[in-house]
mmCIF file of C-alpha atoms in Angstrom:
data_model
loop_
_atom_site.group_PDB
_atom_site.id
_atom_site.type_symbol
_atom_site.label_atom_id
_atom_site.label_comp_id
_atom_site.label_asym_id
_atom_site.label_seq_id
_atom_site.Cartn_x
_atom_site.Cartn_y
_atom_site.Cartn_z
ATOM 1 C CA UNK A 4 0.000 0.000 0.000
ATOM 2 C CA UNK A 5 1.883 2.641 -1.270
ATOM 3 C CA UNK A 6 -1.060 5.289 -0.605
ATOM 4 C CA UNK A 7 0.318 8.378 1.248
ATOM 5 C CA UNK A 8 -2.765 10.324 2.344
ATOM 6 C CA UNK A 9 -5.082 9.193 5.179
ATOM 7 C CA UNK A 10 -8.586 9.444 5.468
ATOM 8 C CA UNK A 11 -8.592 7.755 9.109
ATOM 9 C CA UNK A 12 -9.190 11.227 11.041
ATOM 10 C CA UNK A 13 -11.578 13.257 8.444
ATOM 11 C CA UNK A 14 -14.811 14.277 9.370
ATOM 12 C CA UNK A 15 -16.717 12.262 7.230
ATOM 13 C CA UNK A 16 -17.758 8.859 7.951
ATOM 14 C CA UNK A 17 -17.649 7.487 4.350
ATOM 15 C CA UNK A 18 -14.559 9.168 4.192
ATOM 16 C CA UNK A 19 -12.843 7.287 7.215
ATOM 17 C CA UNK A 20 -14.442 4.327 6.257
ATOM 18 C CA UNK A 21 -13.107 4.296 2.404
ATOM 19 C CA UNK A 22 -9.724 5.178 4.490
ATOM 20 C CA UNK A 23 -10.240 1.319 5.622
ATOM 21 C CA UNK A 24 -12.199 -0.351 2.880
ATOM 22 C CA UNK A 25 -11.569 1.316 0.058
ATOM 23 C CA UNK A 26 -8.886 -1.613 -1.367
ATOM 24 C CA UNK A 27 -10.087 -4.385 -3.185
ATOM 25 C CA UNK A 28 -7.578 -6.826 -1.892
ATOM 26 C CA UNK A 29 -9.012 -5.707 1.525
ATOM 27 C CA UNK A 30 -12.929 -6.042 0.505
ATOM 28 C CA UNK A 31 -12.095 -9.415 -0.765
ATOM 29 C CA UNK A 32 -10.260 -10.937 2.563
ATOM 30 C CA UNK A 33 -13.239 -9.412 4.671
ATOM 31 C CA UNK A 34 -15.891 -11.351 1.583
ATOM 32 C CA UNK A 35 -13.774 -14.617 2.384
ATOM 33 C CA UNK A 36 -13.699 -13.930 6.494
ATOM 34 C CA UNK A 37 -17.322 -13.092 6.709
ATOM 35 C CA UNK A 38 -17.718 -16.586 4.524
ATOM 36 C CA UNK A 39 -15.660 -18.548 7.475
ATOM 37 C CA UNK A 40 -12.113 -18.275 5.962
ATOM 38 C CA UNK A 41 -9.529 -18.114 8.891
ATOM 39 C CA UNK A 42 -6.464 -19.173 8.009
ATOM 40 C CA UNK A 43 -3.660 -16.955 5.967
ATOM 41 C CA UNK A 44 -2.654 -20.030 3.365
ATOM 42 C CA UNK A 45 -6.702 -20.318 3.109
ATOM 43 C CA UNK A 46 -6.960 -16.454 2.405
ATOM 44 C CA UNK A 47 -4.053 -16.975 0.067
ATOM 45 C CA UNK A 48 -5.133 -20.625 -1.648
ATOM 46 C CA UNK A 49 -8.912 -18.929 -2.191
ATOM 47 C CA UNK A 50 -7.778 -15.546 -3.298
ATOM 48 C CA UNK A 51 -4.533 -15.945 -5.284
ATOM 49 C CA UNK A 52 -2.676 -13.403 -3.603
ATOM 50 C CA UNK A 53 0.796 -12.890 -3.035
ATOM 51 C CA UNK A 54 2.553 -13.275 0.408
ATOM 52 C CA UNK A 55 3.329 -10.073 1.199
ATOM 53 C CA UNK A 56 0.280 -8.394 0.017
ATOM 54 C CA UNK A 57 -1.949 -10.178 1.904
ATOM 55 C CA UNK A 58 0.351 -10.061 5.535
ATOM 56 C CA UNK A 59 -0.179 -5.793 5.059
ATOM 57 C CA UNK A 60 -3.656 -6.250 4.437
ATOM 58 C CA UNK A 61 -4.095 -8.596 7.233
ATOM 59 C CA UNK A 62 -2.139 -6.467 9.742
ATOM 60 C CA UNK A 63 -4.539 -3.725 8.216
ATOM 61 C CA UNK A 64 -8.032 -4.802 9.406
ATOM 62 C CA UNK A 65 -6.279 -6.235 12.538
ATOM 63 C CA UNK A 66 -4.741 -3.019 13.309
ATOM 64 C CA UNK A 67 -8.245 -1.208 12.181
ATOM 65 C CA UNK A 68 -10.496 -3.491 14.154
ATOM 66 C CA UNK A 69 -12.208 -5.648 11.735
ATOM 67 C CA UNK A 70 -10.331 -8.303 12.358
ATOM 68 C CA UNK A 71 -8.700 -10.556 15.499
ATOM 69 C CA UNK A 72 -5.906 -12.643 15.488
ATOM 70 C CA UNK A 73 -6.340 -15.562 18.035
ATOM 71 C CA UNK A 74 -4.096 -18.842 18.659
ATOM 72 C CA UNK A 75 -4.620 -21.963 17.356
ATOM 73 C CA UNK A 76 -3.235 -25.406 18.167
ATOM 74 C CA UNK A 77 -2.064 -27.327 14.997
ATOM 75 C CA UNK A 78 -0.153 -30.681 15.560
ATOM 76 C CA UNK A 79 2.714 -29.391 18.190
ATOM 77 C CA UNK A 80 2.978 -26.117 17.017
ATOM 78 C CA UNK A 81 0.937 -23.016 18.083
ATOM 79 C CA UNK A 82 -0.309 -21.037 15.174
ATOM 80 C CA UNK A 83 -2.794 -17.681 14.674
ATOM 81 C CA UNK A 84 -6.050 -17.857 12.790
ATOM 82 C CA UNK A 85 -7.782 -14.448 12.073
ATOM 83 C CA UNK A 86 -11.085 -14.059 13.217
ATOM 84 C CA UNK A 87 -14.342 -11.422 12.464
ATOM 85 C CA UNK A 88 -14.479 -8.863 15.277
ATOM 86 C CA UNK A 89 -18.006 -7.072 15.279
ATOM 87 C CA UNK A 90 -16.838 -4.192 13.390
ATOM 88 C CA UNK A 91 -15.698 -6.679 10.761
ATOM 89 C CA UNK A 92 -19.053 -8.353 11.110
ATOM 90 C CA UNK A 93 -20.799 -5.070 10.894
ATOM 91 C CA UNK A 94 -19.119 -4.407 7.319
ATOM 92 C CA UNK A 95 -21.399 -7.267 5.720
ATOM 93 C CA UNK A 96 -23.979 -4.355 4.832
ATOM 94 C CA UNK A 97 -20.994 -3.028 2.518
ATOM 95 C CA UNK A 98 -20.424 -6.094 0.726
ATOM 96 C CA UNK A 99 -23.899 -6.605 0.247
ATOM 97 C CA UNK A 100 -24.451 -3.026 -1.325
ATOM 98 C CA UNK A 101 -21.183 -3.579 -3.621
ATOM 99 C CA UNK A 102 -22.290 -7.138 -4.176
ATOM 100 C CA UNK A 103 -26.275 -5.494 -5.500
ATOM 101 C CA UNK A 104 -24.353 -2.894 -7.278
ATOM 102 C CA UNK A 105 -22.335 -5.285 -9.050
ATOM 103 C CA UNK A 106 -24.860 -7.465 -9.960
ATOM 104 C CA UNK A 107 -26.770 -4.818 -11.602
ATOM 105 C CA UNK A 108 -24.142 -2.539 -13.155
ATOM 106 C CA UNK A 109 -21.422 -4.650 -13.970
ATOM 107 C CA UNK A 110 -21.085 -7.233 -17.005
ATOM 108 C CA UNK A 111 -21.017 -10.838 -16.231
ATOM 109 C CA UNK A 112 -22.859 -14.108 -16.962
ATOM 110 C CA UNK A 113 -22.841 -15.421 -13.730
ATOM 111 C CA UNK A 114 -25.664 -15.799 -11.099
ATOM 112 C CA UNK A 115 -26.322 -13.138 -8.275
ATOM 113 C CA UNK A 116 -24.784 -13.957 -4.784
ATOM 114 C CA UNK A 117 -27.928 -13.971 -2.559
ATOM 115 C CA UNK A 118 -28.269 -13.504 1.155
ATOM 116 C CA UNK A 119 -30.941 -15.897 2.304
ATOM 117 C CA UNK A 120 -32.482 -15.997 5.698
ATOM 118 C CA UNK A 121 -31.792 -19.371 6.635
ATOM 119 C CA UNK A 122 -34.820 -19.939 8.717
ATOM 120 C CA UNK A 123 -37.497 -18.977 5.747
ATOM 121 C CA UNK A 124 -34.996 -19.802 2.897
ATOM 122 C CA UNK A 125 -35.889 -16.099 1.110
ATOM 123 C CA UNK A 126 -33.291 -13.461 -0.049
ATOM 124 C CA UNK A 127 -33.437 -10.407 2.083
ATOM 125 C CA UNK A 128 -30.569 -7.561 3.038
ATOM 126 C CA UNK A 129 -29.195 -7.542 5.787
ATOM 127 C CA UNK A 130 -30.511 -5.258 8.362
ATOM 128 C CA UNK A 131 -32.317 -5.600 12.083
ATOM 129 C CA UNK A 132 -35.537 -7.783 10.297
ATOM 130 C CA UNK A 133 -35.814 -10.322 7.298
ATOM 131 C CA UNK A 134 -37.397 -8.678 4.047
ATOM 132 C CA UNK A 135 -39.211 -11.869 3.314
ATOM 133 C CA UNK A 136 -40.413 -13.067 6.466
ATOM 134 C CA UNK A 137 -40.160 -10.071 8.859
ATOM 135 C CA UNK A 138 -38.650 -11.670 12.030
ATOM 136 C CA UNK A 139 -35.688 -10.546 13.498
ATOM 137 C CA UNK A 140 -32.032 -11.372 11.656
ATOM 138 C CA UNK A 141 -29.427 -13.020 13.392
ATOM 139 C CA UNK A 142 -26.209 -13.605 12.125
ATOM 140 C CA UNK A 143 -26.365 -16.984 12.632
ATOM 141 C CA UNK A 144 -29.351 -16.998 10.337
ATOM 142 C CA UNK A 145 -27.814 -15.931 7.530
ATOM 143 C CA UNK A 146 -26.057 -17.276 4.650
ATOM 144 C CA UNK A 147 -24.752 -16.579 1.186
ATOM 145 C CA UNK A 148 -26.205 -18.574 -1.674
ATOM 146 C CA UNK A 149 -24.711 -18.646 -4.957
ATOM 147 C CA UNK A 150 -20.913 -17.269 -3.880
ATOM 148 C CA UNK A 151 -17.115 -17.523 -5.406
ATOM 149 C CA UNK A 152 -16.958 -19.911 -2.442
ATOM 150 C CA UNK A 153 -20.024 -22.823 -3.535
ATOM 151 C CA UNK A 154 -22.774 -22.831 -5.034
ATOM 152 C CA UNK A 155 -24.801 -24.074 -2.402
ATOM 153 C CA UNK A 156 -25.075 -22.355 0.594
ATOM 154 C CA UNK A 157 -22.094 -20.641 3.011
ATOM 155 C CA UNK A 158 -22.795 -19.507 6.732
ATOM 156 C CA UNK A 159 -21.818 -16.322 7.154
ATOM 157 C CA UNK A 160 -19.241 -16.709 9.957
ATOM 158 C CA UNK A 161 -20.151 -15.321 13.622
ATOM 159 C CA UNK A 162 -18.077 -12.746 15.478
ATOM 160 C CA UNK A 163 -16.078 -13.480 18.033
ATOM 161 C CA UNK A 164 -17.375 -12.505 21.358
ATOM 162 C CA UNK B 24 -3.548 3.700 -10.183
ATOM 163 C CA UNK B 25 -0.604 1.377 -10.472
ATOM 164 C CA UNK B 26 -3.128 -1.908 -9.732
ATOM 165 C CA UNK B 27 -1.971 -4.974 -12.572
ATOM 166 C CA UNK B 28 -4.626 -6.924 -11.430
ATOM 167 C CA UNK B 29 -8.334 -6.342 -12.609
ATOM 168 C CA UNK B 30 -11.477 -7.880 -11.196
ATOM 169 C CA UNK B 31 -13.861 -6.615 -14.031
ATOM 170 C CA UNK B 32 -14.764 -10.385 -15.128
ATOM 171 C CA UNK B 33 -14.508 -11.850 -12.083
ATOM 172 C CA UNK B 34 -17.708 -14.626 -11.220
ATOM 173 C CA UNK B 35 -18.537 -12.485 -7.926
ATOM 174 C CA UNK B 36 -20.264 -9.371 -7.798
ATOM 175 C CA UNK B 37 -18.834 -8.232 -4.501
ATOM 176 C CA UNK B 38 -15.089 -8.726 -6.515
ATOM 177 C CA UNK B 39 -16.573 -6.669 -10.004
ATOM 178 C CA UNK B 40 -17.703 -3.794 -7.772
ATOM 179 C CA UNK B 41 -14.467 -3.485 -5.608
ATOM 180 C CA UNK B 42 -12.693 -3.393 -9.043
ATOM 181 C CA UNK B 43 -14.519 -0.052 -9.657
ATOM 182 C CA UNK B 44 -15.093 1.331 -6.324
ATOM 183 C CA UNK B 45 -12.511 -0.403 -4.149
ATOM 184 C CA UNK B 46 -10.589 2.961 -4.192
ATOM 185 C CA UNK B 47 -10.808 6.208 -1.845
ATOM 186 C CA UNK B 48 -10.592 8.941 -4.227
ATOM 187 C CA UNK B 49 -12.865 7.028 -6.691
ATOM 188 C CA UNK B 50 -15.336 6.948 -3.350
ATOM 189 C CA UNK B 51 -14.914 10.646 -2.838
ATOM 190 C CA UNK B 52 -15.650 11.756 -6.291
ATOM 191 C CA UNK B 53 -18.825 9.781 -6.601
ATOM 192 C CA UNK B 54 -19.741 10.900 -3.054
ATOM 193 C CA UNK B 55 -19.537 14.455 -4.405
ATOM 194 C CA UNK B 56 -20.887 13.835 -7.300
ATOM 195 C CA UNK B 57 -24.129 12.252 -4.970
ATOM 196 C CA UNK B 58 -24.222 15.686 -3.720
ATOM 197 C CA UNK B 59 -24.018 17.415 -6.429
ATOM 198 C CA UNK B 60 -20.795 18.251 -7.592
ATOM 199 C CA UNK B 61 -20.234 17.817 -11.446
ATOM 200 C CA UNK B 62 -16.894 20.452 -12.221
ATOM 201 C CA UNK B 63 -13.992 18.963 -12.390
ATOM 202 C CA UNK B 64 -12.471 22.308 -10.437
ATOM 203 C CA UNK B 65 -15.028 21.522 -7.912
ATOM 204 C CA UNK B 66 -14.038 18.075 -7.505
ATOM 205 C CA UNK B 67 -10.600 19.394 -7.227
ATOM 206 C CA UNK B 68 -11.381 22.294 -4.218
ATOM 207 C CA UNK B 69 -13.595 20.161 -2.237
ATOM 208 C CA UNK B 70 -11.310 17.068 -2.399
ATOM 209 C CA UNK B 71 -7.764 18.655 -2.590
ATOM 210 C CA UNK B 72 -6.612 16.305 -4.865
ATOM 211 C CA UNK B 73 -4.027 16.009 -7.471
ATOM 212 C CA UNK B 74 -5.018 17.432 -11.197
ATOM 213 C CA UNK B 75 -3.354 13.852 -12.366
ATOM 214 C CA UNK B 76 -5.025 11.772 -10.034
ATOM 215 C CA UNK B 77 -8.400 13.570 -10.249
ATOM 216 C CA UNK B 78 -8.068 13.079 -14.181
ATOM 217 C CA UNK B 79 -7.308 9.462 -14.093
ATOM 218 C CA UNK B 80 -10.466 8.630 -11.392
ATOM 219 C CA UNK B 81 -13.136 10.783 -13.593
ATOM 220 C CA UNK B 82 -12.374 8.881 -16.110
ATOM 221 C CA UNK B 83 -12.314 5.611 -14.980
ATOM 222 C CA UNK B 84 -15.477 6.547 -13.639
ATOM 223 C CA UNK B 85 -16.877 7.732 -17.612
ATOM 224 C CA UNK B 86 -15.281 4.184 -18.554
ATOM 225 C CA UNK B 87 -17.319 2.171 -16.173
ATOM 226 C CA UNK B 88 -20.534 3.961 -16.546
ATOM 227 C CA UNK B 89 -20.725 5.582 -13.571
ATOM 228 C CA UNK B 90 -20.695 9.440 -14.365
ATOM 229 C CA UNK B 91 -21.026 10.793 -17.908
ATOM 230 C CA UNK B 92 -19.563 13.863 -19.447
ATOM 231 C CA UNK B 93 -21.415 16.375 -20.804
ATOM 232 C CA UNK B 94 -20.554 19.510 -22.876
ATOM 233 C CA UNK B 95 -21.966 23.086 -20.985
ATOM 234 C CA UNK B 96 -21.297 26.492 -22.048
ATOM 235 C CA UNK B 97 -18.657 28.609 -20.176
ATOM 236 C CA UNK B 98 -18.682 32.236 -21.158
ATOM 237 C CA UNK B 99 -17.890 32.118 -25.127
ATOM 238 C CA UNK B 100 -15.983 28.408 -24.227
ATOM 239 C CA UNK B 101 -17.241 24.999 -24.318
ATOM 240 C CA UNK B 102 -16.457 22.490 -21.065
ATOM 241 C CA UNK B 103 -17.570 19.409 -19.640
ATOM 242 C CA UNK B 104 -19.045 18.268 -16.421
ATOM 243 C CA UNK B 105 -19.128 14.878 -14.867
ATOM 244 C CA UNK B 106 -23.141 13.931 -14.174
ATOM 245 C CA UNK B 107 -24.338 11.326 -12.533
ATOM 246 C CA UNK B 108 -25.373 7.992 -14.589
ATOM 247 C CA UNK B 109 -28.348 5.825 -13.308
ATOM 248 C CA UNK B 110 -25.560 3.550 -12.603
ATOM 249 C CA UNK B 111 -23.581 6.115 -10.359
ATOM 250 C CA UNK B 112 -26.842 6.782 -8.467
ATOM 251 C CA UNK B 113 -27.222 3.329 -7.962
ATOM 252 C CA UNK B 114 -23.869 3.048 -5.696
ATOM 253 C CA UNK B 115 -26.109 5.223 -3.107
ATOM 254 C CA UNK B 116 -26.335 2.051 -1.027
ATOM 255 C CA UNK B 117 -22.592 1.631 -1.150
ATOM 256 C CA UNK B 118 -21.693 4.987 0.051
ATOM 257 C CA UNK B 119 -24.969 4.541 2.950
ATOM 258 C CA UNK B 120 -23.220 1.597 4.326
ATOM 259 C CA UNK B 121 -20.036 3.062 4.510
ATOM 260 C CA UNK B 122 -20.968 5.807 5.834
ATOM 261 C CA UNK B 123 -22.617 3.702 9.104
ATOM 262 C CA UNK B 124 -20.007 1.504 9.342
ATOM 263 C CA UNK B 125 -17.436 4.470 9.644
ATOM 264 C CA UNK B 126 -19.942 6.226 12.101
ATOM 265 C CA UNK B 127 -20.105 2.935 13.847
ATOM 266 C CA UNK B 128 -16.703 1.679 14.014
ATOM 267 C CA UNK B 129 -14.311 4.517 13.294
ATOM 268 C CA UNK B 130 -13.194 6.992 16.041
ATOM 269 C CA UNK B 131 -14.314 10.857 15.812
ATOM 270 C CA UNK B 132 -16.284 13.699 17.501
ATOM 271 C CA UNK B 133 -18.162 14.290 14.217
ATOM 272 C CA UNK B 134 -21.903 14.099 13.755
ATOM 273 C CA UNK B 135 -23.034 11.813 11.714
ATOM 274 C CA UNK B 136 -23.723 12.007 8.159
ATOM 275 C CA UNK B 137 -27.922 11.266 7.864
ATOM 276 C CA UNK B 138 -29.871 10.146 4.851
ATOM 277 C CA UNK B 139 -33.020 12.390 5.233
ATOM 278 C CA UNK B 140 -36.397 11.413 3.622
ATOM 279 C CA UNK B 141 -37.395 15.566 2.870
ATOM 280 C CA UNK B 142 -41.217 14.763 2.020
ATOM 281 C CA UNK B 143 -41.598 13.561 6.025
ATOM 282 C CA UNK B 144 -38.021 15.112 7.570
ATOM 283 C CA UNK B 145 -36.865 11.096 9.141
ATOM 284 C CA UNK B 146 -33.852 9.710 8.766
ATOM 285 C CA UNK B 147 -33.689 6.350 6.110
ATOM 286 C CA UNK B 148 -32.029 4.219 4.164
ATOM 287 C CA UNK B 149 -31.877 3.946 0.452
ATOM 288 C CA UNK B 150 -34.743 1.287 -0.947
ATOM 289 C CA UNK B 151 -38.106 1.632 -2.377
ATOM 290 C CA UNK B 152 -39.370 3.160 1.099
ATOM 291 C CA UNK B 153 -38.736 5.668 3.643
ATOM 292 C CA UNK B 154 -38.288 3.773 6.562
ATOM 293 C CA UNK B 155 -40.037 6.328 8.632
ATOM 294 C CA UNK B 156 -43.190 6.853 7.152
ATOM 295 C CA UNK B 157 -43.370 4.529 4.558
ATOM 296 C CA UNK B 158 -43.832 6.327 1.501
ATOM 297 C CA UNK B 159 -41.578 4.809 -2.087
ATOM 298 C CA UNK B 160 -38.513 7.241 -1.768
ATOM 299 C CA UNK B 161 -37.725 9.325 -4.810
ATOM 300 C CA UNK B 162 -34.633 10.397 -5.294
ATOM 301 C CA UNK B 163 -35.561 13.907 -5.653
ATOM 302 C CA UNK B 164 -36.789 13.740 -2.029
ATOM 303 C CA UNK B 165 -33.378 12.248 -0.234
ATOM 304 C CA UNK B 166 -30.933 14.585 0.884
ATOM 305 C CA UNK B 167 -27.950 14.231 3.080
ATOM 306 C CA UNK B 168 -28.099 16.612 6.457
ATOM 307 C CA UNK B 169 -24.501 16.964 8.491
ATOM 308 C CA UNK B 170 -22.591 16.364 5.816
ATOM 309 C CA UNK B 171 -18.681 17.186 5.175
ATOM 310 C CA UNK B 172 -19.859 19.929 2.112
ATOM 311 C CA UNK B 173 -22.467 21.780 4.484
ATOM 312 C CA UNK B 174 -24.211 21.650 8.353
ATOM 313 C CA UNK B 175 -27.563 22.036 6.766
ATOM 314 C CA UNK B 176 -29.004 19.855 3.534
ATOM 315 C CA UNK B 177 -27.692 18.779 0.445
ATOM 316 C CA UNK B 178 -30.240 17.771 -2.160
ATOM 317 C CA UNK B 179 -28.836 14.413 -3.906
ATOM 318 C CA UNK B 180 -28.064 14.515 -7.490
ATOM 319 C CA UNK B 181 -30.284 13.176 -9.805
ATOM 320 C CA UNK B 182 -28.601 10.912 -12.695
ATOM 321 C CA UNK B 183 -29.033 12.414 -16.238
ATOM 322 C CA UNK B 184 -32.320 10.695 -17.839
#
């Protein structure tokens, strides 16, 4: 990241928040984190990126909030998985206005990524209340259908407390 | 913008949007364009940004559909401005749910930025209705009310028919 100027202390909100998410490489980890993915050679292995790209970017939404990095046993050896914090949960209402946008605006064959309400099995955005059925939307309710990931359906991956 | 690596035929939506919008200036300049900024020596006063850079985000945004240029008289002199596309009005969402995220999850003393329905004076979020009162919002009847251009309200832009 090679940007010089900082949005992080401006007095607009979109402004401070493009200061964060305003990277594609960054969107893209946060899609694949809010989809479960925890692990950097996961991150890497799903997205293609290169090593060092993906460690700033990583530091980036730790260092920003959005994401955690916790310990993990693996065989002998004690190893860090990064996990959604609630701001990074919180973004999912940015993906899913860039994922609408894209759908309708951008050129491409493939299906829409839909966020279904588990428990009635309808689309709906996110927000405090399902669009189809009306009751109240957890996060552990919801799921992406139609993704980069599967095309069946992908939990969207809870915060951690 | 230095990026080698597009995302412009990529199978998900949330990756074909970032392409376009996962980029601060490009953010700014359609957020001031939303309010109804359409001068490129506008663009350049309110944002205090590089003629260069400036040059090479308008038109990325004219290649991608977002804004449009348009011939206007100056004096005896023919310019351009940058209007808003249906498909730049359409990122509305994008730049709502950035904007709440950063009021959520980024630090400052700032008041937030609020999407006001005019006909009934609430607070909403983009869709088909005002979540106040109801009623299908129009775009001619959102403004935005604490925002970075002004204390009181700014009318959104309409895109050109």
């Amino acid at each position: 990241m090679s940007r010089r100027i900082t949005w992080a202390d401006a007095a607009c909100p979109i402004a401070r928040a493009a200061d964060v998410l305003g990277e594609p490489w960054t969107l893209l980890i946060l899609r694949n984190a809010t989809a479960g993915t925890t692990r950097f050679e996961d991150f890497r292995a799903q997205l293609g990126i290169a090593d060092n790209v993906l460690t700033t970017r990583l530091a980036k939404l730790v260092d920003r909030g959005l994401l955690t990095k916790l310990p993990y046993r693996d065989g002998g050896r004690t190893r860090h998985e990064y996990r959604l914090t609630q701001a990074g949960s919180d973004a999912l209402p940015v993906l899913h206005a860039l994922g609408t946008w894209g759908h309708n605006h951008t050129a491409s064959d493939a299906e829409p990524t839909t966020l279904i309400h588990t428990r009635c099995d309808q689309a709906t955005a996110p927000g405090a209340k399902c669009d189809a059925c009306g009751k109240p939307l957890a996060r552990g309710d919801l799921a992406w259908r139609g993704s980069w990931l599967s095309d069946g359906e992908v939990p969207l991956a809870e915060p951690v407390a």
